[in-house]
Amino acid sequence: MNILAVESSCDDISWALVKDAREILSMGIVSQVDIHTKTGGVVPEVAAREHAVTIIPTLMQVMEGRDWKDVDAIAVTAGPGLLGSLLVGMTGAQTLAILREKPLIPVHHIEGHVYANWLDRSPEEIVFPAVVLTVSGGHNDLYFMEGPGQFTALGQTQDDAAGEAFDKVARLCGLGYPGGPAIERHLTEHPLPRDVENPLRFPRAKTAGQYDWSFSGLKSDVRRTVEQLAHAGTWNEEHRTFVLDAFEEAVVDALVTKTTEAFKKMGAKTLLVTGGVSANSRLRDRFNAFAHATGSRVLVPVKKLYCTDNAAMIGAAAYMVATYQPEKVLHTTEEKLRLSPALRYSLV
Ligand code: KG4
Ligand code: ZN
């Protein structure tokens, strides 16, 4: 089954043609990083306007040399996300589904991130039940997944998502947007000297829920440390490395510790990690170390490109929805026109 999907929930617009939740036949992603770098973050109005400009050219690029007869359904991110950005993608997908007489499959953005783990991978590798960590700029959630479409919430962030913390700390430390890749790049270019132990360690936040997180205190700790160093006239490259290294360690440690605890406690067979922050090398290394040490099946998206927002993951999720929850597929024109309530539906 070939699904043409669009994802526009934040600052990237992407179309992809995906076969059976696994094979990407073609994909286009237009990033707005250059635009939002100037403001140090996403301005929703600007993001939506840019989507309106790029949605059609990106679609044409993805469909170039392809026949509409090869498209079995249209999929779209229905939420959550920035409303204006979502509406551009929804309107595009709705119009196309009506015009080309294709079924329309609304997809929850986080469910899309979950199925990014199916791309370029044999489905037999994913054995249920699974514990899933979805960690991005907007979300930081832990689910128990008994099977396709069967999610139970285990925990979430009480304030900032880890990606949001990366973005804010990068800005505090004078690095670019998005913060995660900027911090990772900085630590690669300015690593801690081999024989030097980082003198800084930020405390891990206590939370009411066993599998919840909190990152806003960590962000304040970083701000306070940077202000103290600046006040003392010692805010230099070496100290910036100490601060960023200790920050990344604190985030990764909190994510890995609670996720692996839940994985063991729930007796899950697979641990899935996904979302923008799952592109982080320290996080991947730490989960891989856990997998090796315990013989557990831990999967992160095959390519880092599949971690951050992309339409292939929405196409993959739509295939799973069509297969396991066919009642969610919109078939008639009237149904397709009444898509807007889908903006309010939740994953669990
Ligand atoms: O999944 P995504 O593209 O968008 C949302 O759904 O939010 O995730 C973007 C987030 C940003 O906060 C970005 O800083 C973070 O993921 N991110 C990373 C890395 N790459 C992206 N965080 C840490 N390390 C990375 N390599
Ligand atoms: Zn996302």
Short mmCIF file of C-alpha atoms and ligand atoms in Angstrom, two decimals:
data_model
loop_
_atom_site.label_atom_id
_atom_site.label_comp_id
_atom_site.label_asym_id
_atom_site.label_seq_id
_atom_site.Cartn_x
_atom_site.Cartn_y
_atom_site.Cartn_z
CA MET A 1 0.00 0.00 0.00
CA ASN A 2 1.49 3.36 -1.07
CA ILE A 3 0.59 6.33 1.13
CA LEU A 4 1.31 9.95 0.24
CA ALA A 5 1.78 11.80 3.53
CA VAL A 6 2.27 15.39 4.59
CA GLU A 7 3.69 16.66 7.90
CA SER A 8 3.52 20.38 8.73
CA SER A 9 2.96 20.55 12.49
CA CYS A 10 5.87 22.87 13.31
CA ASP A 11 8.59 24.50 11.21
CA ASP A 12 9.29 21.81 8.61
CA ILE A 13 7.02 20.92 5.74
CA SER A 14 7.49 17.47 4.33
CA TRP A 15 5.78 15.16 1.85
CA ALA A 16 6.66 11.50 1.37
CA LEU A 17 5.43 8.52 -0.57
CA VAL A 18 5.80 5.46 1.65
CA LYS A 19 5.18 1.79 0.93
CA ASP A 20 3.86 -0.44 3.73
CA ALA A 21 5.25 1.57 6.67
CA ARG A 22 8.71 0.53 5.60
CA GLU A 23 10.04 1.75 2.28
CA ILE A 24 10.36 5.44 1.41
CA LEU A 25 9.71 5.76 -2.33
CA SER A 26 10.38 9.50 -2.26
CA MET A 27 10.55 12.27 0.34
CA GLY A 28 11.02 16.03 0.41
CA ILE A 29 11.62 18.15 3.52
CA VAL A 30 11.80 21.94 3.53
CA SER A 31 13.37 23.21 6.73
CA GLN A 32 12.83 26.76 7.98
CA VAL A 33 15.91 26.70 10.22
CA ASP A 34 17.53 29.69 8.47
CA ILE A 35 14.43 31.79 9.04
CA HIS A 36 13.90 30.86 12.71
CA THR A 37 17.62 31.13 13.58
CA LYS A 38 17.22 34.89 13.28
CA THR A 39 14.54 34.93 16.01
CA GLY A 40 16.16 32.17 18.11
CA GLY A 41 13.01 30.02 17.86
CA VAL A 42 9.86 29.39 15.84
CA VAL A 43 7.42 32.26 15.31
CA PRO A 44 4.15 30.37 14.58
CA GLU A 45 2.72 32.95 12.17
CA VAL A 46 5.94 32.98 10.14
CA ALA A 47 6.10 29.16 10.05
CA ALA A 48 2.52 28.85 8.73
CA ARG A 49 3.07 31.49 6.04
CA GLU A 50 6.23 29.73 4.85
CA HIS A 51 4.35 26.42 4.69
CA ALA A 52 1.74 28.05 2.46
CA VAL A 53 4.55 29.00 0.07
CA THR A 54 6.40 25.66 0.04
CA ILE A 55 3.62 23.06 0.33
CA ILE A 56 2.85 22.78 -3.40
CA PRO A 57 6.44 22.84 -4.78
CA THR A 58 7.44 20.13 -2.25
CA LEU A 59 4.46 17.99 -3.25
CA MET A 60 5.34 18.38 -6.92
CA GLN A 61 8.94 17.38 -6.24
CA VAL A 62 7.86 14.22 -4.39
CA MET A 63 5.32 13.24 -7.09
CA GLU A 64 7.64 13.98 -10.00
CA GLY A 65 7.61 11.10 -12.51
CA ARG A 66 4.95 9.27 -10.48
CA ASP A 67 1.40 8.36 -11.31
CA TRP A 68 -1.55 9.20 -9.04
CA LYS A 69 -2.78 5.65 -9.70
CA ASP A 70 0.17 4.50 -7.54
CA VAL A 71 -1.14 6.45 -4.54
CA ASP A 72 -3.58 4.41 -2.44
CA ALA A 73 -4.28 6.98 0.29
CA ILE A 74 -3.38 10.44 1.56
CA ALA A 75 -2.18 10.91 5.16
CA VAL A 76 -1.82 14.07 7.20
CA THR A 77 -0.66 15.11 10.66
CA ALA A 78 -3.91 16.20 12.34
CA GLY A 79 -2.33 17.34 15.62
CA PRO A 80 -0.88 18.21 18.03
CA GLY A 81 1.22 21.11 16.78
CA LEU A 82 1.08 24.79 15.85
CA LEU A 83 -2.47 25.41 14.67
CA GLY A 84 -1.63 27.61 11.68
CA SER A 85 1.07 25.19 10.51
CA LEU A 86 -1.24 22.19 10.89
CA LEU A 87 -4.03 23.87 8.95
CA VAL A 88 -1.82 24.36 5.89
CA GLY A 89 -1.03 20.63 5.73
CA MET A 90 -4.61 19.61 6.56
CA THR A 91 -6.08 21.83 3.87
CA GLY A 92 -3.58 20.52 1.32
CA ALA A 93 -4.24 16.89 2.19
CA GLN A 94 -8.02 17.32 2.34
CA THR A 95 -8.09 19.04 -1.04
CA LEU A 96 -5.93 16.37 -2.62
CA ALA A 97 -8.00 13.52 -1.16
CA ILE A 98 -11.22 15.01 -2.53
CA LEU A 99 -9.70 15.96 -5.89
CA ARG A 100 -7.97 12.62 -6.49
CA GLU A 101 -10.70 10.57 -4.78
CA LYS A 102 -8.37 8.91 -2.29
CA PRO A 103 -9.07 7.84 1.30
CA LEU A 104 -7.73 10.27 3.90
CA ILE A 105 -5.92 9.13 7.06
CA PRO A 106 -5.46 11.68 9.91
CA VAL A 107 -2.42 10.84 12.03
CA HIS A 108 -1.46 11.89 15.56
CA HIS A 109 1.98 13.52 15.39
CA ILE A 110 3.41 11.45 18.24
CA GLU A 111 2.10 8.25 16.69
CA GLY A 112 4.04 9.33 13.61
CA HIS A 113 7.23 9.58 15.69
CA VAL A 114 6.59 6.11 17.12
CA TYR A 115 6.35 4.53 13.64
CA ALA A 116 9.54 6.28 12.47
CA ASN A 117 11.07 3.15 14.02
CA TRP A 118 9.39 0.97 11.36
CA LEU A 119 11.11 2.77 8.45
CA ASP A 120 13.82 0.74 6.65
CA ARG A 121 13.28 -2.03 9.15
CA SER A 122 11.75 -5.50 9.06
CA PRO A 123 8.52 -5.40 11.14
CA GLU A 124 9.47 -8.70 12.84
CA GLU A 125 12.22 -6.80 14.69
CA ILE A 126 9.57 -5.00 16.74
CA VAL A 127 8.14 -7.41 19.29
CA PHE A 128 5.25 -6.35 21.54
CA PRO A 129 4.70 -5.31 24.23
CA ALA A 130 7.00 -2.32 23.91
CA VAL A 131 7.91 0.68 26.03
CA VAL A 132 8.18 3.84 23.92
CA LEU A 133 10.01 7.06 24.75
CA THR A 134 9.02 9.92 22.44
CA VAL A 135 11.26 12.87 23.11
CA SER A 136 11.26 15.99 20.98
CA GLY A 137 10.93 19.77 21.23
CA GLY A 138 7.23 19.68 22.04
CA HIS A 139 6.82 16.28 23.72
CA ASN A 140 8.50 14.11 26.29
CA ASP A 141 6.28 11.08 26.87
CA LEU A 142 6.62 7.47 27.93
CA TYR A 143 4.09 4.88 26.76
CA PHE A 144 3.44 1.19 27.22
CA MET A 145 2.47 -0.13 23.78
CA GLU A 146 0.71 -3.49 23.72
CA GLY A 147 0.32 -3.49 19.96
CA PRO A 148 -0.29 -1.16 17.02
CA GLY A 149 -2.52 1.71 18.17
CA GLN A 150 -2.69 0.44 21.78
CA PHE A 151 -0.97 3.01 23.99
CA THR A 152 -1.07 3.50 27.76
CA ALA A 153 0.61 6.60 29.21
CA LEU A 154 3.32 5.83 31.78
CA GLY A 155 4.85 9.26 32.25
CA GLN A 156 5.60 12.64 30.77
CA THR A 157 7.40 15.87 31.46
CA GLN A 158 5.83 18.12 34.05
CA ASP A 159 7.18 21.24 32.36
CA ASP A 160 9.68 21.50 29.48
CA ALA A 161 10.33 18.70 26.99
CA ALA A 162 13.98 17.66 26.72
CA GLY A 163 14.29 19.16 23.21
CA GLU A 164 12.88 22.44 24.50
CA ALA A 165 15.52 22.39 27.27
CA PHE A 166 18.22 21.82 24.62
CA ASP A 167 16.87 24.78 22.63
CA LYS A 168 16.70 27.12 25.65
CA VAL A 169 20.12 26.16 27.03
CA ALA A 170 21.73 26.57 23.60
CA ARG A 171 20.32 30.09 23.46
CA LEU A 172 21.53 30.83 27.03
CA CYS A 173 25.01 29.70 26.01
CA GLY A 174 25.08 31.72 22.81
CA LEU A 175 24.60 28.83 20.37
CA GLY A 176 22.20 28.59 17.43
CA TYR A 177 18.78 27.07 16.81
CA PRO A 178 17.77 24.23 16.98
CA GLY A 179 19.66 23.76 20.20
CA GLY A 180 20.12 19.97 20.25
CA PRO A 181 22.27 19.71 17.12
CA ALA A 182 24.04 22.99 18.02
CA ILE A 183 25.05 21.67 21.47
CA GLU A 184 26.10 18.31 20.03
CA ARG A 185 28.20 20.05 17.35
CA HIS A 186 29.80 22.32 19.96
CA LEU A 187 30.76 19.37 22.18
CA THR A 188 32.25 17.53 19.18
CA GLU A 189 34.29 20.56 18.17
CA HIS A 190 35.29 21.46 21.76
CA PRO A 191 35.43 18.14 23.63
CA LEU A 192 36.40 17.83 27.29
CA PRO A 193 40.16 17.19 27.46
CA ARG A 194 40.72 13.43 27.85
CA ASP A 195 42.30 13.61 31.31
CA VAL A 196 39.92 16.24 32.72
CA GLU A 197 36.83 15.32 34.68
CA ASN A 198 33.96 17.77 34.43
CA PRO A 199 33.85 19.63 37.78
CA LEU A 200 30.18 20.50 37.15
CA ARG A 201 27.23 18.21 37.88
CA PHE A 202 23.66 19.44 37.73
CA PRO A 203 21.16 17.78 40.11
CA ARG A 204 18.46 15.44 38.72
CA ALA A 205 14.95 16.73 39.37
CA LYS A 206 12.61 14.87 41.70
CA THR A 207 9.12 14.26 40.32
CA ALA A 208 5.83 13.09 41.83
CA GLY A 209 5.27 10.42 39.17
CA GLN A 210 7.80 7.60 38.98
CA TYR A 211 8.20 7.98 35.21
CA ASP A 212 7.74 11.73 34.93
CA TRP A 213 10.45 14.26 34.12
CA SER A 214 11.11 17.91 34.89
CA PHE A 215 13.68 19.98 33.03
CA SER A 216 12.78 23.57 33.92
CA GLY A 217 14.89 23.49 37.13
CA LEU A 218 17.87 22.24 35.14
CA LYS A 219 17.47 25.15 32.73
CA SER A 220 17.47 27.57 35.71
CA ASP A 221 20.58 25.84 37.15
CA VAL A 222 22.35 26.40 33.83
CA ARG A 223 21.29 30.06 33.72
CA ARG A 224 22.52 30.63 37.30
CA THR A 225 25.86 28.95 36.57
CA VAL A 226 26.40 30.98 33.38
CA GLU A 227 25.54 34.23 35.24
CA GLN A 228 27.96 33.38 38.07
CA LEU A 229 30.75 32.58 35.60
CA ALA A 230 30.07 35.79 33.67
CA HIS A 231 30.06 37.79 36.91
CA ALA A 232 33.42 36.29 37.88
CA GLY A 233 34.79 37.06 34.40
CA THR A 234 35.40 33.34 33.69
CA TRP A 235 32.69 32.66 31.08
CA ASN A 236 35.07 31.28 28.46
CA GLU A 237 35.19 28.41 25.94
CA GLU A 238 36.40 25.88 28.52
CA HIS A 239 33.60 26.70 30.96
CA ARG A 240 31.03 26.69 28.17
CA THR A 241 32.10 23.13 27.40
CA PHE A 242 31.77 22.16 31.08
CA VAL A 243 28.27 23.66 31.28
CA LEU A 244 27.02 22.07 28.04
CA ASP A 245 28.55 18.69 28.84
CA ALA A 246 27.02 18.64 32.33
CA PHE A 247 23.65 19.75 30.93
CA GLU A 248 23.60 17.07 28.20
CA GLU A 249 24.67 14.44 30.73
CA ALA A 250 21.86 15.44 33.12
CA VAL A 251 19.18 15.24 30.39
CA VAL A 252 20.42 11.96 28.92
CA ASP A 253 20.86 10.38 32.34
CA ALA A 254 17.30 11.32 33.40
CA LEU A 255 15.79 10.03 30.14
CA VAL A 256 17.72 6.75 30.08
CA THR A 257 17.37 5.96 33.80
CA LYS A 258 13.58 6.31 33.94
CA THR A 259 12.93 4.72 30.55
CA THR A 260 15.02 1.63 31.25
CA GLU A 261 13.45 1.31 34.74
CA ALA A 262 9.98 1.31 33.13
CA PHE A 263 11.12 -1.13 30.46
CA LYS A 264 12.31 -3.62 33.10
CA LYS A 265 9.31 -3.12 35.38
CA MET A 266 6.76 -3.57 32.56
CA GLY A 267 8.45 -6.72 31.27
CA ALA A 268 8.44 -5.26 27.75
CA LYS A 269 10.11 -7.06 24.84
CA THR A 270 11.19 -3.98 22.87
CA LEU A 271 12.27 -0.49 23.90
CA LEU A 272 11.55 2.10 21.22
CA VAL A 273 13.14 5.55 21.39
CA THR A 274 12.03 8.24 18.97
CA GLY A 275 11.57 11.99 18.32
CA GLY A 276 14.07 14.76 17.58
CA VAL A 277 16.18 14.20 20.71
CA SER A 278 16.69 10.53 19.78
CA ALA A 279 19.15 11.84 17.16
CA ASN A 280 21.46 12.73 20.05
CA SER A 281 24.62 10.58 20.01
CA ARG A 282 25.08 10.46 23.79
CA LEU A 283 21.48 9.31 24.22
CA ARG A 284 21.86 6.65 21.50
CA ASP A 285 25.19 5.45 22.96
CA ARG A 286 23.68 5.17 26.44
CA PHE A 287 20.66 3.18 25.23
CA ASN A 288 22.94 0.97 23.13
CA ALA A 289 25.12 0.32 26.19
CA PHE A 290 21.98 -0.72 28.12
CA ALA A 291 20.99 -3.03 25.24
CA HIS A 292 24.39 -4.71 25.23
CA ALA A 293 24.66 -4.98 28.99
CA THR A 294 21.21 -6.53 29.44
CA GLY A 295 20.67 -8.29 26.08
CA SER A 296 17.56 -6.13 25.54
CA ARG A 297 16.07 -5.12 22.22
CA VAL A 298 16.44 -1.32 22.02
CA LEU A 299 15.58 0.41 18.75
CA VAL A 300 16.13 4.00 17.64
CA PRO A 301 15.16 5.20 14.14
CA VAL A 302 17.54 3.73 11.53
CA LYS A 303 18.58 7.18 10.29
CA LYS A 304 18.88 10.41 12.27
CA LEU A 305 16.75 12.01 9.55
CA TYR A 306 13.82 9.86 10.72
CA CYS A 307 14.12 11.17 14.31
CA THR A 308 13.14 14.77 13.57
CA ASP A 309 9.86 15.74 11.90
CA ASN A 310 9.36 14.13 8.49
CA ALA A 311 6.43 12.93 6.39
CA ALA A 312 7.69 9.36 6.00
CA MET A 313 6.87 8.65 9.66
CA ILE A 314 3.33 9.99 9.10
CA GLY A 315 2.98 7.69 6.07
CA ALA A 316 4.23 4.76 8.15
CA ALA A 317 1.78 5.53 10.97
CA ALA A 318 -1.07 5.91 8.46
CA TYR A 319 -0.36 2.42 7.09
CA MET A 320 -0.58 1.00 10.62
CA VAL A 321 -3.83 2.92 11.23
CA ALA A 322 -5.28 1.61 7.95
CA THR A 323 -4.23 -1.94 8.87
CA TYR A 324 -5.17 -2.08 12.56
CA GLN A 325 -7.74 0.71 13.04
CA PRO A 326 -9.45 0.97 9.64
CA GLU A 327 -12.41 2.76 11.24
CA LYS A 328 -10.18 5.86 11.47
CA VAL A 329 -9.78 6.09 7.68
CA LEU A 330 -12.02 8.74 6.10
CA HIS A 331 -13.59 7.49 2.87
CA THR A 332 -16.46 9.67 1.78
CA THR A 333 -16.15 13.28 0.71
CA GLU A 334 -18.39 14.33 3.55
CA GLU A 335 -16.15 12.61 6.10
CA LYS A 336 -13.05 14.20 4.58
CA LEU A 337 -14.65 17.62 4.90
CA ARG A 338 -15.34 17.00 8.57
CA LEU A 339 -11.69 16.36 9.41
CA SER A 340 -11.30 19.29 11.81
CA PRO A 341 -12.48 17.41 14.96
CA ALA A 342 -9.43 15.19 14.42
CA LEU A 343 -7.37 18.14 15.65
CA ARG A 344 -8.66 17.42 19.14
CA TYR A 345 -8.15 13.67 19.37
CA SER A 346 -5.50 12.20 21.65
CA LEU A 347 -3.21 9.20 21.40
CA VAL A 348 -4.26 7.41 24.57
O1 KG4 B 1 10.73 15.88 16.57
P1 KG4 B 1 11.16 17.25 16.28
O2 KG4 B 1 11.76 17.54 14.91
O3 KG4 B 1 10.01 18.30 16.47
C1 KG4 B 1 9.05 18.21 17.48
O4 KG4 B 1 8.11 17.40 17.34
O5 KG4 B 1 9.26 18.93 18.49
O6 KG4 B 1 12.22 17.63 17.41
C2 KG4 B 1 12.91 18.84 17.42
C3 KG4 B 1 13.66 18.92 18.73
C4 KG4 B 1 14.35 20.27 18.95
O7 KG4 B 1 14.07 20.70 20.25
C5 KG4 B 1 15.82 19.94 18.79
O8 KG4 B 1 16.68 20.75 19.55
C6 KG4 B 1 15.87 18.48 19.24
O9 KG4 B 1 14.67 17.91 18.78
N1 KG4 B 1 17.02 17.78 18.63
C7 KG4 B 1 18.05 17.31 19.34
C8 KG4 B 1 18.97 16.79 18.39
N2 KG4 B 1 18.43 16.94 17.13
C9 KG4 B 1 17.23 17.55 17.31
N3 KG4 B 1 18.30 17.30 20.66
C10 KG4 B 1 19.47 16.76 21.07
N4 KG4 B 1 20.40 16.27 20.23
C11 KG4 B 1 20.20 16.25 18.90
N5 KG4 B 1 21.12 15.76 18.08
ZN ZN B 2 7.88 16.00 16.12
#
